[in-house]
Amino acid sequence: MINMVFLGPPGAGKGTQSAYIIEDYGLVQISTGDILRAAVKAGTELGKEAKVYMDGGQLVPDELIVGMMKERLKQDDCKNGVIFDGFPRTIAQAEALDKMLNEDLKTEVTHIISLDVADELLVERAVGRRSCPECGKVYHIKYNPPKTGGVCDADGATLIHRDDDQEDTIKNRLKVYHETTSLLKGYYNESGKFHEIDGEGDPKDVYKKIKGILG
Ligand code: ADP
Ligand code: AMP
């Protein structure tokens, strides 16, 4: 069984690659960013609390994220293997994940794949990213445009440019990644399950490298 942690800065291509992995390996993708955005949209207490941090490009506090993940992992679809996308982002979250998987699900993280992309390219990717507010599908105005301008190929919804994908906020998010989240490479490096790959090429070429790792 595969339980994969997808590491990498915002805009590295984790969501894009997750879509390919899901098709071939039948895993479920758990994106903490997607869960939080759904909570903000629904106006829940969690959403209201998280929004302030998200708008500023800061991390949402660990207690909220870990509590949210604990609930998510109770669902049956996690039993066949999971892609953790955008989680963990701190050492405390990584420790909590190990504990939840070991104690509650009697399993463990099997692969850690980190996508490496230069900051200038990440800014360009985020600034050009367009997302479907209905199904979450992700496009890029230059690298992966929708068939018809501004609307989702899958459901025809008008695509949005996320508030936190504006240039100023994305720069904050990259700073937070370099200062905090990138430390997870050290946390996982010793495990023998850690793989760092170049995420700058064509999405299909990046995916070939991921398949080489997942087998
Ligand atoms: P993440 O989930 O890591 O934040 P996404 O998968 O949403 O990243 O990708 C960020 C943006 O970059 C999207 O607009 C996506 O279409 C685009 N993108 C993803 N991978 C590539 C790639 N290999 N080359 C060019 N653009 C890409
Ligand atoms: P993402 O969609 O993964 O880029 O996440 C968007 C935003 O949600 C981040 O900038 C954070 O504010 C918040 N967020 C998502 N996942 C986490 C996490 N694991 N820990 C803390 N904050 C998170």
Coordinates of C-alpha atoms and ligand atoms in Angstrom, one line a residue:
M1 CA 0.0 0.0 0.0
I2 CA 1.2 3.5 -0.8
N3 CA 0.9 6.4 1.7
M4 CA 2.7 9.2 0.1
V5 CA 3.7 12.6 1.4
F6 CA 4.0 15.2 -1.4
L7 CA 6.4 17.9 -0.4
G8 CA 7.2 21.0 -2.3
P9 CA 6.7 24.8 -2.3
P10 CA 3.4 26.3 -3.4
G11 CA 3.0 26.0 -7.2
A12 CA 5.5 23.1 -7.5
G13 CA 2.9 21.0 -9.2
K14 CA 1.7 18.8 -6.3
G15 CA -2.0 19.1 -7.3
T16 CA -1.3 18.6 -11.0
Q17 CA 0.8 15.4 -10.4
S18 CA -1.7 14.1 -7.8
A19 CA -4.3 14.0 -10.5
Y20 CA -2.1 11.7 -12.6
I21 CA -1.3 9.5 -9.6
I22 CA -4.9 9.1 -8.6
E23 CA -5.8 7.7 -12.0
D24 CA -3.0 5.2 -12.1
Y25 CA -2.8 4.1 -8.5
G26 CA -6.3 4.6 -7.1
L27 CA -5.2 6.6 -4.1
V28 CA -7.2 9.3 -2.4
Q29 CA -5.7 12.8 -2.4
I30 CA -6.0 14.7 0.8
S31 CA -5.1 18.4 0.2
T32 CA -5.3 20.4 3.4
G33 CA -5.4 23.6 1.3
D34 CA -8.6 22.3 -0.5
I35 CA -10.2 21.3 2.8
L36 CA -9.5 24.7 4.2
R37 CA -10.8 26.5 1.1
A38 CA -14.0 24.5 1.3
A39 CA -14.4 25.4 5.0
V40 CA -13.9 29.1 4.1
K41 CA -16.5 28.9 1.4
A42 CA -19.0 27.2 3.7
G43 CA -18.3 29.8 6.4
T44 CA -17.6 27.3 9.2
E45 CA -15.8 28.3 12.4
L46 CA -12.7 26.5 11.1
G47 CA -13.0 28.4 7.9
K48 CA -13.3 31.8 9.6
E49 CA -10.3 31.1 11.8
A50 CA -8.2 29.8 9.0
K51 CA -9.0 32.6 6.5
V52 CA -6.9 35.2 8.3
Y53 CA -3.8 33.1 8.0
M54 CA -4.4 32.0 4.4
D55 CA -5.0 35.5 3.2
G56 CA -1.7 36.6 4.6
G57 CA 0.2 33.6 3.2
Q58 CA 0.9 32.3 6.7
L59 CA 0.5 28.8 8.0
V60 CA -2.8 27.9 9.8
P61 CA -1.9 26.8 13.4
D62 CA -0.9 23.2 13.9
E63 CA -3.8 22.3 16.3
L64 CA -6.4 23.2 13.7
I65 CA -4.7 21.3 10.9
V66 CA -4.0 18.2 12.9
G67 CA -7.6 18.1 14.3
M68 CA -8.9 18.5 10.7
M69 CA -6.6 15.6 9.5
K70 CA -7.6 13.4 12.3
E71 CA -11.2 13.7 11.3
R72 CA -10.4 13.2 7.6
L73 CA -8.4 10.0 8.3
K74 CA -11.4 8.4 10.0
Q75 CA -13.1 8.1 6.6
D76 CA -13.1 4.7 4.9
D77 CA -11.6 5.9 1.6
C78 CA -8.2 6.4 3.3
K79 CA -7.7 2.7 3.8
N80 CA -6.5 2.0 0.3
G81 CA -3.7 4.6 0.4
V82 CA -3.4 8.3 0.5
I83 CA -1.5 11.2 -1.1
F84 CA -0.9 13.8 1.5
D85 CA -0.8 17.1 -0.5
G86 CA 0.3 20.2 1.4
F87 CA 0.5 18.3 4.7
P88 CA 2.6 18.1 6.8
R89 CA 4.1 21.6 6.6
T90 CA 5.8 21.7 10.0
I91 CA 7.8 19.2 12.1
A92 CA 4.9 19.1 14.6
Q93 CA 2.5 18.1 11.9
A94 CA 4.9 15.4 10.6
E95 CA 5.2 13.9 14.1
A96 CA 1.4 14.0 14.4
L97 CA 0.9 12.3 11.1
D98 CA 3.3 9.5 12.0
K99 CA 1.4 9.0 15.3
M100 CA -2.0 9.0 13.6
L101 CA -1.0 6.5 10.9
N102 CA 0.8 4.2 13.4
E103 CA -1.7 4.3 16.2
D104 CA -5.0 4.8 14.6
L105 CA -4.6 3.1 11.2
K106 CA -1.7 0.7 11.9
T107 CA 0.2 1.9 8.9
E108 CA 2.9 4.4 8.0
V109 CA 4.2 6.9 5.4
T110 CA 5.7 4.8 2.6
H111 CA 7.1 7.4 0.2
I112 CA 8.1 11.1 0.5
I113 CA 8.5 12.9 -2.8
S114 CA 9.7 16.4 -2.8
L115 CA 9.3 18.6 -6.0
D116 CA 12.1 21.0 -6.6
V117 CA 11.3 24.2 -8.5
A118 CA 13.1 27.6 -8.6
D119 CA 11.3 30.5 -6.9
E120 CA 11.0 32.7 -10.0
L121 CA 9.2 29.9 -11.8
L122 CA 7.0 29.3 -8.7
V123 CA 5.9 33.0 -8.7
E124 CA 5.1 32.7 -12.5
R125 CA 3.1 29.5 -11.9
A126 CA 1.1 30.9 -9.0
V127 CA 0.4 34.2 -10.7
G128 CA -0.9 32.4 -13.8
R129 CA -2.8 29.7 -11.9
R130 CA -6.5 29.6 -12.4
S131 CA -8.7 27.2 -10.3
C132 CA -12.2 25.9 -10.7
P133 CA -14.2 27.0 -7.6
E134 CA -16.6 24.0 -8.2
C135 CA -14.4 20.9 -8.8
G136 CA -10.9 22.2 -7.8
K137 CA -9.3 21.5 -11.2
V138 CA -6.2 23.6 -11.8
Y139 CA -5.1 25.4 -15.0
H140 CA -2.4 27.8 -16.0
I141 CA -3.0 30.7 -18.4
K142 CA 0.2 29.9 -20.3
Y143 CA 1.2 26.3 -19.5
N144 CA -2.2 24.6 -19.3
P145 CA -5.0 26.9 -20.5
P146 CA -8.6 25.7 -20.5
K147 CA -10.2 24.9 -23.9
T148 CA -12.5 27.9 -23.6
G149 CA -11.2 31.1 -22.1
G150 CA -11.8 31.5 -18.4
V151 CA -14.1 28.5 -17.8
C152 CA -13.5 25.0 -16.5
D153 CA -13.4 22.2 -19.1
A154 CA -15.0 19.8 -16.7
D155 CA -18.1 21.8 -15.5
G156 CA -18.1 25.2 -17.2
A157 CA -17.7 27.1 -14.0
T158 CA -15.9 30.5 -14.2
L159 CA -12.3 30.0 -13.1
I160 CA -10.9 32.1 -10.3
H161 CA -7.4 33.5 -9.5
R162 CA -7.0 32.6 -5.8
D163 CA -6.5 35.6 -3.4
D164 CA -3.3 34.0 -2.1
D165 CA -1.9 33.5 -5.6
Q166 CA -1.4 37.3 -6.0
E167 CA 2.3 38.2 -6.3
D168 CA 2.8 39.7 -2.8
T169 CA 1.1 36.8 -1.0
I170 CA 2.9 34.1 -3.0
K171 CA 6.2 35.7 -2.0
N172 CA 5.2 35.4 1.7
R173 CA 4.2 31.8 1.1
L174 CA 7.5 31.0 -0.4
K175 CA 9.3 32.6 2.6
V176 CA 7.2 30.5 4.9
Y177 CA 8.1 27.4 2.8
H178 CA 11.9 28.1 2.9
E179 CA 11.9 29.0 6.6
T180 CA 9.6 26.2 8.0
T181 CA 8.3 23.6 5.6
S182 CA 11.6 22.8 3.8
L183 CA 13.0 21.6 7.2
L184 CA 10.8 18.5 6.7
K185 CA 13.4 17.3 4.1
G186 CA 15.8 16.8 7.1
Y187 CA 13.0 15.2 9.1
Y188 CA 12.4 12.6 6.3
N189 CA 15.9 12.3 4.9
E190 CA 17.0 9.6 7.3
S191 CA 14.0 7.4 6.6
G192 CA 15.3 6.0 3.4
K193 CA 11.9 6.8 1.8
F194 CA 12.7 10.4 0.8
H195 CA 13.1 11.3 -2.9
E196 CA 13.7 14.8 -4.3
I197 CA 13.0 15.3 -8.0
D198 CA 13.2 18.2 -10.4
G199 CA 9.7 19.6 -10.9
E200 CA 10.6 22.1 -13.6
G201 CA 10.1 20.1 -16.8
D202 CA 7.0 19.2 -18.7
P203 CA 4.3 17.7 -16.3
K204 CA 4.3 14.4 -18.1
D205 CA 8.1 14.1 -17.7
V206 CA 7.9 15.0 -14.0
Y207 CA 5.2 12.2 -13.7
K208 CA 7.5 9.7 -15.3
K209 CA 10.0 10.3 -12.5
I210 CA 7.3 9.9 -9.9
K211 CA 6.2 6.6 -11.5
G212 CA 9.8 5.4 -11.3
I213 CA 9.7 6.0 -7.6
L214 CA 6.2 4.6 -6.8
G215 CA 6.8 1.6 -9.1
Ligands
ADP1 P1 0.7 23.0 -6.1 O1 -0.4 22.0 -5.9 O2 2.1 22.4 -5.7 O3 0.5 24.3 -5.4 P2 -0.3 23.1 -8.9 O4 -0.3 21.7 -9.3 O5 -1.5 23.8 -8.5 O6 0.8 23.3 -7.7 O7 0.5 23.9 -10.0 C1 0.7 25.3 -9.9 C2 0.5 26.0 -11.3 O8 1.6 25.6 -12.2 C3 -0.8 25.5 -12.0 O9 -1.3 26.7 -12.7 C4 -0.4 24.4 -12.9 O10 -1.2 24.3 -14.1 C5 1.1 24.8 -13.3 N1 2.0 23.7 -13.4 C6 2.0 22.5 -12.7 N2 3.0 21.7 -13.1 C7 3.6 22.4 -14.1 C8 4.8 22.0 -15.0 N3 5.5 20.9 -14.8 N4 5.1 22.9 -15.9 C9 4.4 24.1 -16.1 N5 3.3 24.5 -15.3 C10 3.0 23.6 -14.3
AMP2 P1 -2.2 25.2 -0.5 O1 -3.5 25.0 -1.2 O2 -1.6 23.9 -0.1 O3 -1.2 26.0 -1.2 O4 -2.6 25.9 0.9 C1 -3.1 27.2 0.9 C2 -3.0 27.8 2.3 O5 -3.7 27.0 3.3 C3 -1.6 27.9 2.8 O6 -0.9 29.1 2.4 C4 -1.8 27.9 4.4 O7 -2.3 29.2 4.8 C5 -3.0 27.0 4.5 N1 -2.6 25.6 4.7 C6 -2.7 24.5 3.9 N2 -2.2 23.4 4.4 C7 -1.7 23.7 5.6 C8 -0.9 23.0 6.6 N3 -0.7 21.7 6.4 N4 -0.5 23.7 7.6 C9 -0.8 25.0 7.8 N5 -1.4 25.7 6.9 C10 -1.9 25.1 5.8

